XYZ file of C-alpha atoms in Angstrom:
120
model
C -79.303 -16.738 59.564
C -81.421 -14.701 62.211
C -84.838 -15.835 60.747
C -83.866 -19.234 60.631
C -82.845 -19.233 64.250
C -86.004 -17.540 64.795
C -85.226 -13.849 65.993
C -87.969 -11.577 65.256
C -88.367 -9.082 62.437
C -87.743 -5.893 64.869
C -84.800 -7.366 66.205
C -83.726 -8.561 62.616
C -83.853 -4.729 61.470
C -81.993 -3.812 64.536
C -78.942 -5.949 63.631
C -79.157 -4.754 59.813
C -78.707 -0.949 60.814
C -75.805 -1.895 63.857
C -72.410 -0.895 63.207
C -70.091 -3.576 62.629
C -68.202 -4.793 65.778
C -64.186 -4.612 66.426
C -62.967 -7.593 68.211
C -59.744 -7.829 70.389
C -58.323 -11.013 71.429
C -55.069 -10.314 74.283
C -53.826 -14.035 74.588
C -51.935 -14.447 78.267
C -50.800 -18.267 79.919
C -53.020 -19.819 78.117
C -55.747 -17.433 79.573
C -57.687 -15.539 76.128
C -59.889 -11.548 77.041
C -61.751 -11.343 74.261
C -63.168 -7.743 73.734
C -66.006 -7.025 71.119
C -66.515 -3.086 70.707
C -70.653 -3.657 69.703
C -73.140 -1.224 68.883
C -74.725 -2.639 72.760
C -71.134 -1.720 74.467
C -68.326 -3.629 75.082
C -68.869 -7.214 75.646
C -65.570 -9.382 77.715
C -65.580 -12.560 77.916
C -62.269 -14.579 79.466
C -61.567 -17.673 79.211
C -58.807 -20.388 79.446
C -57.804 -22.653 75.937
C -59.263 -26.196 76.837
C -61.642 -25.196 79.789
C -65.800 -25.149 80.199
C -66.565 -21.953 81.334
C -69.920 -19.877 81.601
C -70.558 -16.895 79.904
C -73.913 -14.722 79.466
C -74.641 -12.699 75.468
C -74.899 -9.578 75.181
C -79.112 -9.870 76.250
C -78.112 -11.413 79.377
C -78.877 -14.919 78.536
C -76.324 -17.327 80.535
C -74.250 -19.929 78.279
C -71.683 -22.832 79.158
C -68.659 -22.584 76.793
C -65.668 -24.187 75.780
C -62.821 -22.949 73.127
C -59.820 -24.606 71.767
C -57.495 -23.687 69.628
C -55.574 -25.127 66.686
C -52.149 -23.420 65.589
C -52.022 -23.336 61.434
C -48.746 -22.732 59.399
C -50.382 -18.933 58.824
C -52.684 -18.275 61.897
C -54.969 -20.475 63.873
C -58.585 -21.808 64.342
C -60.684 -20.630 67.758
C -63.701 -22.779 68.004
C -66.167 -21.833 70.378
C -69.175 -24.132 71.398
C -71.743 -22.730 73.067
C -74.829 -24.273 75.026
C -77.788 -22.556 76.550
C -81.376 -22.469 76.947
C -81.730 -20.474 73.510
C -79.949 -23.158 71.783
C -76.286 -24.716 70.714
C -74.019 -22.457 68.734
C -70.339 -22.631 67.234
C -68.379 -20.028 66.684
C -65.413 -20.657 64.513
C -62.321 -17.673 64.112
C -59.682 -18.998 61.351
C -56.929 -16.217 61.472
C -54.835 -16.587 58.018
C -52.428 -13.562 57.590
C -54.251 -10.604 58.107
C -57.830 -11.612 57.580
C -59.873 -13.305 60.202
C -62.446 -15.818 58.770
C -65.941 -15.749 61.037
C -68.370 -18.318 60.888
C -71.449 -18.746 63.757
C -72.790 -21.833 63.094
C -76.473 -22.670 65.145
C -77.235 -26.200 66.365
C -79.197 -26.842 63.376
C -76.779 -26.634 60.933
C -77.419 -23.467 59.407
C -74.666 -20.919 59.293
C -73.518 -17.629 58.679
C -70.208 -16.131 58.398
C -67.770 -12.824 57.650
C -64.341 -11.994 56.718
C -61.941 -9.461 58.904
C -59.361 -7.777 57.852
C -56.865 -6.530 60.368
C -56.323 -2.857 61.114
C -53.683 -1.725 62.956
């Protein structure tokens, strides 16, 4: 996923050695804090179900955003878009049971994705 997007082999080696991140999601009115505990810090991000928002990445690079969110018999779907000057994204969190479901999906089609389970 990272050399198709184009990210460089330094940066590519980088991610390969990080720690995996722990995400926290405290859902209030409507209103979402997303926390995700990376190997650059913390990184928030709020946001309101249904609303554009803006949000910079973790390198600083600013991003106009919308999530919504579908309620399943077991869980839920988050889909994120995301559009900047480095490109589109979607970001799609299907919660089923305990496991979360992660795909990050680039404007070109090509994809990449992870399964959560959660700790408590």
């Amino acid at each position: 996923f990272l050399k198709a997007t184009g990210v460089g082999l330094f940066q590519r080696k980088i991610a390969k050695a990080a720690k995996w991140p722990n995400w926290e999601f405290i859902a209030k009115d409507g209103a979402v804090l997303f926390v995700n505990h990376s190997a650059i810090g913390d990184l928030k991000e709020e946001f309101s179900i249904g609303k554009e928002y803006s949000w910079k990445d973790g390198h600083g690079n600013p991003m106009t955003c919308l999530a919504e969110y579908t309620a399943t018999e077991d869980g839920g779907v988050l889909l994120t878009s995301r559009t900047g000057a480095i490109g589109s994204y979607k970001e799609e969190r299907r919660v089923s049971g305990n496991l979360l479901e992660f795909t990050l999906t680039h404007g070109t089609g090509v994809s990449w994705g992870r399964t959560f389970e959660r700790q408590n």
